[in-house]
mmCIF file of C-alpha atoms in Angstrom:
data_model
loop_
_atom_site.group_PDB
_atom_site.id
_atom_site.type_symbol
_atom_site.label_atom_id
_atom_site.label_comp_id
_atom_site.label_asym_id
_atom_site.label_seq_id
_atom_site.Cartn_x
_atom_site.Cartn_y
_atom_site.Cartn_z
ATOM 1 C CA LYS A 23 0.006 0.001 0.014
ATOM 2 C CA GLY A 24 2.989 2.298 0.219
ATOM 3 C CA SER A 25 3.788 4.602 3.102
ATOM 4 C CA ASP A 26 0.452 6.463 3.124
ATOM 5 C CA PHE A 27 -1.174 3.941 5.424
ATOM 6 C CA VAL A 28 1.633 4.512 7.967
ATOM 7 C CA LYS A 29 1.063 8.264 7.742
ATOM 8 C CA GLY A 30 -2.655 7.594 8.184
ATOM 9 C CA PHE A 31 -1.984 5.630 11.341
ATOM 10 C CA VAL A 32 0.318 8.331 12.777
ATOM 11 C CA GLN A 33 -2.497 10.892 12.253
ATOM 12 C CA SER A 34 -5.204 8.550 13.599
ATOM 13 C CA THR A 35 -6.662 8.644 17.055
ATOM 14 C CA HIS A 36 -4.535 5.606 17.989
ATOM 15 C CA GLY A 37 -1.330 7.078 16.563
ATOM 16 C CA VAL A 38 -1.889 10.418 18.264
ATOM 17 C CA ALA A 39 -2.658 8.719 21.576
ATOM 18 C CA LEU A 40 0.594 6.800 21.291
ATOM 19 C CA SER A 41 2.980 9.461 20.014
ATOM 20 C CA LYS A 42 1.598 12.736 21.348
ATOM 21 C CA THR A 43 -0.036 11.801 24.632
ATOM 22 C CA GLY A 44 2.163 8.852 25.518
ATOM 23 C CA LEU A 45 -0.753 6.461 26.044
ATOM 24 C CA ALA A 46 1.272 3.263 26.010
ATOM 25 C CA ASN A 47 -1.711 0.940 25.770
ATOM 26 C CA SER A 48 -2.937 2.527 22.543
ATOM 27 C CA ALA A 49 -3.289 0.273 19.493
ATOM 28 C CA THR A 50 -0.151 -0.290 17.437
ATOM 29 C CA CYS A 51 0.469 -2.328 14.300
ATOM 30 C CA ALA A 52 1.112 -5.430 16.429
ATOM 31 C CA SER A 53 -2.098 -4.878 18.448
ATOM 32 C CA CYS A 54 -4.189 -5.420 15.348
ATOM 33 C CA HIS A 55 -2.027 -7.463 13.017
ATOM 34 C CA GLY A 56 0.009 -9.557 15.449
ATOM 35 C CA SER A 57 3.755 -9.401 15.904
ATOM 36 C CA HIS A 58 5.484 -12.454 14.408
ATOM 37 C CA ASP A 59 2.831 -14.577 12.736
ATOM 38 C CA VAL A 60 1.473 -11.767 10.519
ATOM 39 C CA HIS A 61 -0.979 -12.742 7.779
ATOM 40 C CA ARG A 62 -2.563 -10.823 4.918
ATOM 41 C CA THR A 63 -5.962 -9.465 5.811
ATOM 42 C CA THR A 64 -7.504 -11.784 3.227
ATOM 43 C CA ASP A 65 -6.213 -14.764 5.180
ATOM 44 C CA LEU A 66 -8.797 -16.104 7.668
ATOM 45 C CA ALA A 67 -5.985 -16.623 10.175
ATOM 46 C CA SER A 68 -5.368 -12.888 10.296
ATOM 47 C CA PRO A 69 -6.800 -10.971 13.251
ATOM 48 C CA MET A 70 -7.734 -8.342 10.651
ATOM 49 C CA SER A 71 -9.657 -10.607 8.314
ATOM 50 C CA ARG A 72 -13.222 -9.324 7.935
ATOM 51 C CA ARG A 73 -14.364 -12.286 10.047
ATOM 52 C CA GLU A 74 -12.157 -11.187 12.962
ATOM 53 C CA VAL A 75 -12.175 -7.375 12.794
ATOM 54 C CA PRO A 76 -14.889 -6.841 15.472
ATOM 55 C CA ASN A 77 -13.180 -9.281 17.851
ATOM 56 C CA THR A 78 -9.786 -7.655 17.312
ATOM 57 C CA CYS A 79 -11.125 -4.140 17.861
ATOM 58 C CA GLY A 80 -13.221 -5.484 20.756
ATOM 59 C CA LYS A 81 -10.088 -6.459 22.681
ATOM 60 C CA CYS A 82 -9.740 -2.759 23.560
ATOM 61 C CA HIS A 83 -13.308 -1.613 22.870
ATOM 62 C CA ALA A 84 -15.231 -4.323 24.745
ATOM 63 C CA GLY A 85 -18.283 -2.188 25.474
ATOM 64 C CA ILE A 86 -18.626 -1.164 21.863
ATOM 65 C CA LEU A 87 -18.233 -4.812 20.726
ATOM 66 C CA LYS A 88 -21.037 -5.788 23.115
ATOM 67 C CA ASP A 89 -23.305 -3.058 21.682
ATOM 68 C CA TYR A 90 -22.413 -4.002 18.105
ATOM 69 C CA LEU A 91 -23.166 -7.666 18.684
ATOM 70 C CA GLU A 92 -26.571 -6.813 20.131
ATOM 71 C CA GLY A 93 -27.537 -4.727 17.095
ATOM 72 C CA VAL A 94 -28.661 -5.818 13.612
ATOM 73 C CA HIS A 95 -25.209 -5.592 12.100
ATOM 74 C CA GLY A 96 -23.673 -7.617 14.917
ATOM 75 C CA GLN A 97 -26.427 -10.222 14.821
ATOM 76 C CA ASP A 98 -25.763 -10.682 11.096
ATOM 77 C CA PHE A 99 -22.028 -10.804 11.810
ATOM 78 C CA ILE A 100 -22.645 -13.631 14.291
ATOM 79 C CA LYS A 101 -24.649 -15.475 11.641
ATOM 80 C CA GLY A 102 -21.724 -15.222 9.220
ATOM 81 C CA VAL A 103 -23.289 -12.738 6.794
ATOM 82 C CA ARG A 104 -20.363 -11.548 4.660
ATOM 83 C CA ASP A 105 -21.920 -8.260 3.575
ATOM 84 C CA VAL A 106 -22.423 -6.880 7.085
ATOM 85 C CA PRO A 107 -20.380 -3.817 7.999
ATOM 86 C CA VAL A 108 -17.576 -4.264 10.493
ATOM 87 C CA CYS A 109 -15.595 -1.623 12.363
ATOM 88 C CA ILE A 110 -13.283 -0.674 9.481
ATOM 89 C CA ASP A 111 -16.216 -0.013 7.120
ATOM 90 C CA CYS A 112 -17.423 2.920 9.217
ATOM 91 C CA HIS A 113 -14.220 4.012 10.931
ATOM 92 C CA GLY A 114 -11.568 3.223 8.325
ATOM 93 C CA GLU A 115 -8.528 0.993 8.681
ATOM 94 C CA HIS A 116 -5.408 2.900 9.573
ATOM 95 C CA GLU A 117 -6.705 6.500 9.565
ATOM 96 C CA ILE A 118 -9.255 6.059 12.340
ATOM 97 C CA ARG A 119 -10.208 9.500 13.640
ATOM 98 C CA SER A 120 -12.276 10.831 16.483
ATOM 99 C CA PRO A 121 -15.938 11.517 15.648
ATOM 100 C CA ARG A 122 -15.133 15.147 16.521
ATOM 101 C CA ASP A 123 -12.485 15.310 13.741
ATOM 102 C CA THR A 124 -13.904 16.864 10.561
ATOM 103 C CA ARG A 125 -11.881 14.334 8.504
ATOM 104 C CA SER A 126 -13.483 11.362 10.253
ATOM 105 C CA LYS A 127 -15.888 9.075 8.357
ATOM 106 C CA VAL A 128 -18.151 9.313 11.408
ATOM 107 C CA TYR A 129 -18.031 13.094 11.814
ATOM 108 C CA SER A 130 -21.610 14.348 12.060
ATOM 109 C CA THR A 131 -21.757 15.737 8.516
ATOM 110 C CA GLN A 132 -20.179 12.559 7.069
ATOM 111 C CA VAL A 133 -22.311 9.917 8.812
ATOM 112 C CA ALA A 134 -24.957 9.729 6.046
ATOM 113 C CA LEU A 135 -22.274 9.287 3.382
ATOM 114 C CA THR A 136 -20.723 6.503 5.428
ATOM 115 C CA CYS A 137 -24.043 4.685 6.007
ATOM 116 C CA VAL A 138 -25.063 4.843 2.355
ATOM 117 C CA GLN A 139 -21.897 3.025 1.278
ATOM 118 C CA CYS A 140 -24.048 -0.031 2.056
ATOM 119 C CA HIS A 141 -27.558 1.339 2.353
ATOM 120 C CA ASP A 142 -27.614 2.785 -1.186
ATOM 121 C CA LYS A 143 -25.907 -0.181 -2.912
ATOM 122 C CA GLN A 144 -28.509 -1.627 -5.217
ATOM 123 C CA ALA A 145 -27.194 -5.177 -4.894
ATOM 124 C CA LEU A 146 -27.451 -5.080 -1.087
ATOM 125 C CA ILE A 147 -30.852 -3.381 -1.178
ATOM 126 C CA GLN A 148 -32.229 -6.174 -3.337
ATOM 127 C CA LYS A 149 -30.446 -9.031 -1.576
ATOM 128 C CA TYR A 150 -31.586 -7.997 1.931
ATOM 129 C CA ASN A 151 -34.807 -6.175 1.050
ATOM 130 C CA LEU A 152 -33.556 -2.840 2.443
ATOM 131 C CA PRO A 153 -35.341 0.460 1.867
ATOM 132 C CA ALA A 154 -33.936 2.264 -1.177
ATOM 133 C CA ASN A 155 -32.859 5.885 -1.772
ATOM 134 C CA ARG A 156 -31.652 6.549 1.772
ATOM 135 C CA LEU A 157 -29.219 9.283 0.804
ATOM 136 C CA ARG A 158 -31.650 11.011 -1.536
ATOM 137 C CA THR A 159 -34.394 11.075 1.089
ATOM 138 C CA PHE A 160 -31.984 12.281 3.784
ATOM 139 C CA GLN A 161 -30.495 14.971 1.589
ATOM 140 C CA GLY A 162 -34.001 16.202 0.719
ATOM 141 C CA SER A 163 -34.946 16.595 4.401
ATOM 142 C CA PHE A 164 -34.349 19.588 6.621
ATOM 143 C CA HIS A 165 -31.635 17.577 8.402
ATOM 144 C CA GLY A 166 -29.854 16.677 5.160
ATOM 145 C CA VAL A 167 -29.939 20.252 3.835
ATOM 146 C CA ALA A 168 -28.648 21.639 7.127
ATOM 147 C CA SER A 169 -25.924 18.969 7.199
ATOM 148 C CA ALA A 170 -24.874 19.829 3.643
ATOM 149 C CA TYR A 171 -24.383 23.419 4.780
ATOM 150 C CA GLY A 172 -22.113 22.203 7.563
ATOM 151 C CA GLU A 173 -24.497 22.233 10.502
ATOM 152 C CA THR A 174 -23.077 19.737 12.955
ATOM 153 C CA LYS A 175 -25.836 19.735 15.535
ATOM 154 C CA VAL A 176 -28.558 18.560 13.153
ATOM 155 C CA ALA A 177 -29.769 14.974 13.209
ATOM 156 C CA ASN A 178 -28.012 12.412 11.040
ATOM 157 C CA CYS A 179 -28.533 8.642 10.622
ATOM 158 C CA ALA A 180 -26.856 7.828 13.956
ATOM 159 C CA SER A 181 -28.892 10.444 15.785
ATOM 160 C CA CYS A 182 -32.059 8.383 15.346
ATOM 161 C CA HIS A 183 -30.887 4.876 14.539
ATOM 162 C CA GLY A 184 -27.904 4.719 16.875
ATOM 163 C CA PHE A 185 -24.427 3.816 15.821
ATOM 164 C CA HIS A 186 -23.108 0.539 17.265
ATOM 165 C CA ASN A 187 -26.307 -0.970 18.674
ATOM 166 C CA ILE A 188 -28.576 -0.387 15.682
ATOM 167 C CA ARG A 189 -31.910 -2.142 16.052
ATOM 168 C CA PRO A 190 -34.989 -2.444 13.817
ATOM 169 C CA SER A 191 -37.953 -0.193 14.548
ATOM 170 C CA SER A 192 -39.928 -3.276 15.670
ATOM 171 C CA ASP A 193 -37.500 -3.808 18.579
ATOM 172 C CA PRO A 194 -38.816 -2.132 21.803
ATOM 173 C CA ASN A 195 -35.184 -1.205 22.657
ATOM 174 C CA SER A 196 -34.717 0.657 19.361
ATOM 175 C CA PRO A 197 -34.663 4.457 19.540
ATOM 176 C CA ILE A 198 -36.910 4.439 16.439
ATOM 177 C CA HIS A 199 -39.514 2.064 17.956
ATOM 178 C CA PRO A 200 -42.889 3.793 17.665
ATOM 179 C CA ASN A 201 -43.080 4.176 21.476
ATOM 180 C CA HIS A 202 -39.867 6.222 21.459
ATOM 181 C CA LEU A 203 -40.473 8.500 18.499
ATOM 182 C CA PRO A 204 -42.120 11.333 20.439
#
């Protein structure tokens, strides 16, 4: 991949925690990829294969892993669904940034663009019977227009649906369950 992915890590929340704040238990290359028995990410033995990413990230982010596994994405992950998003799909691989960083894929004005990487893919919409045109309907709403103009305090996908523990509207614990909408 060249040296850009190393630069991305150095600028990431993990790299900054390690180099600038001295947080010694921050993730390093070895934390995610292993130290001696390193495998390509396409190898199922790799801790960074798609099948292992949530468990690898969950070693440090146990509470988030628990939330993810309780939500619809995590439930599909447990079932072995290959199309389900894992940590790196929303947060990136090496250039993981704080949600408060304007360059982050999960910064408030970027959330919709991150979600529609899957939720506007025609093949996934058809395969899993998902609602279509998510980005178009969001962008046409007050929230989408305000977000496009840079308003960061306006609702985005995660504001209503959650982010790690996403549940269907039929689930009484979902923030979009009819009992919670008011």
